[in-house]
mmCIF file of C-alpha atoms in Angstrom:
data_model
loop_
_atom_site.group_PDB
_atom_site.id
_atom_site.type_symbol
_atom_site.label_atom_id
_atom_site.label_comp_id
_atom_site.label_asym_id
_atom_site.label_seq_id
_atom_site.Cartn_x
_atom_site.Cartn_y
_atom_site.Cartn_z
ATOM 1 C CA LYS A 1 -56.283 -29.139 -41.083
ATOM 2 C CA GLU A 2 -54.296 -32.341 -42.526
ATOM 3 C CA GLU A 3 -57.055 -32.281 -45.287
ATOM 4 C CA THR A 4 -55.918 -29.388 -46.698
ATOM 5 C CA ALA A 5 -52.195 -30.479 -46.645
ATOM 6 C CA VAL A 6 -50.138 -29.704 -49.993
ATOM 7 C CA TYR A 7 -48.078 -32.546 -51.466
ATOM 8 C CA TYR A 8 -44.456 -31.442 -52.500
ATOM 9 C CA LEU A 9 -42.965 -34.282 -54.821
ATOM 10 C CA SER A 10 -39.005 -35.033 -54.768
ATOM 11 C CA ARG A 11 -37.884 -36.494 -58.005
ATOM 12 C CA SER A 12 -34.492 -37.292 -56.137
ATOM 13 C CA LYS A 13 -32.784 -39.965 -53.793
ATOM 14 C CA ARG A 14 -31.456 -37.546 -51.786
ATOM 15 C CA PRO A 15 -32.614 -37.568 -48.114
ATOM 16 C CA TRP A 16 -33.635 -33.955 -47.758
ATOM 17 C CA ALA A 17 -35.811 -31.210 -49.744
ATOM 18 C CA LEU A 18 -36.460 -27.608 -49.689
ATOM 19 C CA VAL A 19 -39.903 -26.752 -49.099
ATOM 20 C CA VAL A 20 -40.314 -23.067 -50.371
ATOM 21 C CA GLY A 21 -42.919 -20.276 -50.369
ATOM 22 C CA LEU A 22 -44.110 -20.728 -46.841
ATOM 23 C CA LEU A 23 -45.415 -18.425 -44.568
ATOM 24 C CA PRO A 24 -42.880 -16.813 -42.028
ATOM 25 C CA ASP A 25 -43.013 -16.964 -38.532
ATOM 26 C CA THR A 26 -45.710 -19.775 -39.204
ATOM 27 C CA TYR A 27 -45.780 -23.383 -37.987
ATOM 28 C CA TYR A 28 -46.404 -26.212 -40.248
ATOM 29 C CA TYR A 29 -46.566 -30.118 -39.491
ATOM 30 C CA VAL A 30 -44.661 -32.383 -41.828
ATOM 31 C CA LYS A 31 -44.807 -35.862 -42.897
ATOM 32 C CA VAL A 32 -42.884 -37.546 -45.309
ATOM 33 C CA MET A 33 -43.165 -40.877 -47.479
ATOM 34 C CA ALA A 34 -41.106 -42.765 -50.011
ATOM 35 C CA TYR A 35 -42.603 -43.509 -53.423
ATOM 36 C CA ASN A 36 -41.353 -45.643 -56.462
ATOM 37 C CA ALA A 37 -43.136 -47.213 -59.447
ATOM 38 C CA ALA A 38 -45.373 -49.305 -57.271
ATOM 39 C CA GLY A 39 -46.761 -46.908 -55.248
ATOM 40 C CA GLU A 40 -46.503 -44.865 -52.365
ATOM 41 C CA GLY A 41 -44.710 -46.139 -48.857
ATOM 42 C CA SER A 42 -46.296 -45.351 -45.271
ATOM 43 C CA GLU A 43 -45.756 -41.950 -43.931
ATOM 44 C CA SER A 44 -43.506 -41.070 -41.311
ATOM 45 C CA GLU A 45 -44.821 -39.765 -37.920
ATOM 46 C CA LYS A 46 -45.809 -36.035 -38.390
ATOM 47 C CA TYR A 47 -43.121 -33.174 -37.124
ATOM 48 C CA LEU A 48 -43.909 -30.107 -35.634
ATOM 49 C CA GLU A 49 -41.856 -26.858 -37.179
ATOM 50 C CA ARG A 50 -41.978 -23.415 -37.298
ATOM 51 C CA THR A 51 -40.322 -21.129 -39.849
ATOM 52 C CA TYR A 52 -38.163 -18.104 -39.511
ATOM 53 C CA LYS A 53 -39.283 -14.536 -38.908
ATOM 54 C CA LYS A 54 -38.565 -12.089 -41.601
ATOM 55 C CA ALA A 55 -35.022 -11.191 -42.302
ATOM 56 C CA PRO A 56 -33.883 -7.614 -41.477
ATOM 57 C CA GLN A 57 -35.510 -5.390 -43.577
ATOM 58 C CA LYS A 58 -34.155 -2.296 -43.364
ATOM 59 C CA PRO A 59 -30.561 -1.171 -44.647
ATOM 60 C CA LEU A 60 -27.770 -0.097 -42.130
ATOM 61 C CA SER A 61 -27.209 4.008 -42.277
ATOM 62 C CA SER A 62 -24.431 5.772 -41.450
ATOM 63 C CA VAL A 63 -21.674 3.766 -43.119
ATOM 64 C CA ASN A 64 -18.217 4.789 -42.869
ATOM 65 C CA VAL A 65 -15.188 3.107 -44.290
ATOM 66 C CA PHE A 66 -11.664 4.229 -42.536
ATOM 67 C CA GLU A 67 -8.117 3.154 -43.937
ATOM 68 C CA MET A 68 -6.431 1.806 -41.265
ATOM 69 C CA ASP A 69 -3.074 0.720 -43.264
ATOM 70 C CA LEU A 70 -1.819 -0.718 -46.571
ATOM 71 C CA SER A 71 -3.910 -4.167 -45.564
ATOM 72 C CA THR A 72 -6.638 -2.860 -43.418
ATOM 73 C CA ILE A 73 -10.069 -0.767 -43.396
ATOM 74 C CA ARG A 74 -12.356 0.101 -40.543
ATOM 75 C CA VAL A 75 -16.303 -0.406 -41.483
ATOM 76 C CA THR A 76 -18.630 1.286 -39.234
ATOM 77 C CA TRP A 77 -22.583 1.755 -39.156
ATOM 78 C CA CYS A 78 -25.441 2.828 -37.197
ATOM 79 C CA TYR A 79 -27.456 -0.372 -35.564
ATOM 80 C CA VAL A 80 -30.953 -1.450 -36.197
ATOM 81 C CA GLN A 81 -33.415 -2.806 -34.155
ATOM 82 C CA PRO A 82 -35.401 -5.355 -35.685
ATOM 83 C CA SER A 83 -39.044 -5.225 -35.453
ATOM 84 C CA LEU A 84 -41.259 -7.788 -34.053
ATOM 85 C CA GLU A 85 -41.658 -9.655 -37.334
ATOM 86 C CA GLU A 86 -38.237 -9.828 -37.797
ATOM 87 C CA GLU A 87 -35.799 -12.521 -36.260
ATOM 88 C CA SER A 88 -33.120 -10.931 -33.813
ATOM 89 C CA LEU A 89 -29.744 -10.094 -35.226
ATOM 90 C CA ILE A 90 -26.708 -12.710 -35.324
ATOM 91 C CA GLY A 91 -24.473 -10.322 -36.678
ATOM 92 C CA TYR A 92 -23.449 -8.657 -39.726
ATOM 93 C CA LYS A 93 -22.262 -9.615 -43.315
ATOM 94 C CA ILE A 94 -19.843 -7.304 -44.752
ATOM 95 C CA ARG A 95 -18.973 -7.805 -48.861
ATOM 96 C CA VAL A 96 -15.719 -6.193 -50.128
ATOM 97 C CA TRP A 97 -14.383 -6.627 -53.470
ATOM 98 C CA GLU A 98 -11.872 -5.112 -55.659
ATOM 99 C CA LEU A 99 -12.530 -2.022 -57.861
ATOM 100 C CA ASP A 100 -11.702 -3.123 -61.322
#
């Protein structure tokens, strides 16, 4: 209900803000207004948006790395099926760094 809305104050002139701490997979209404030393301006119309479901919760298993040539490796792993509470997979992120 709008009466229970939480106000987030952005002390910046940037035309965007990050609102953190929202629940996953939940619909929220959002309104924005400008303010200055004289007070608050008019509210925008309200916008409906949904937060994402959870990120993948389980690590990948059976990760194997194979040397292919002097500058190439091949990485394989077992697929993990996202649960109903998780967003579907878009791809994978592989981190590689030099041993020091």
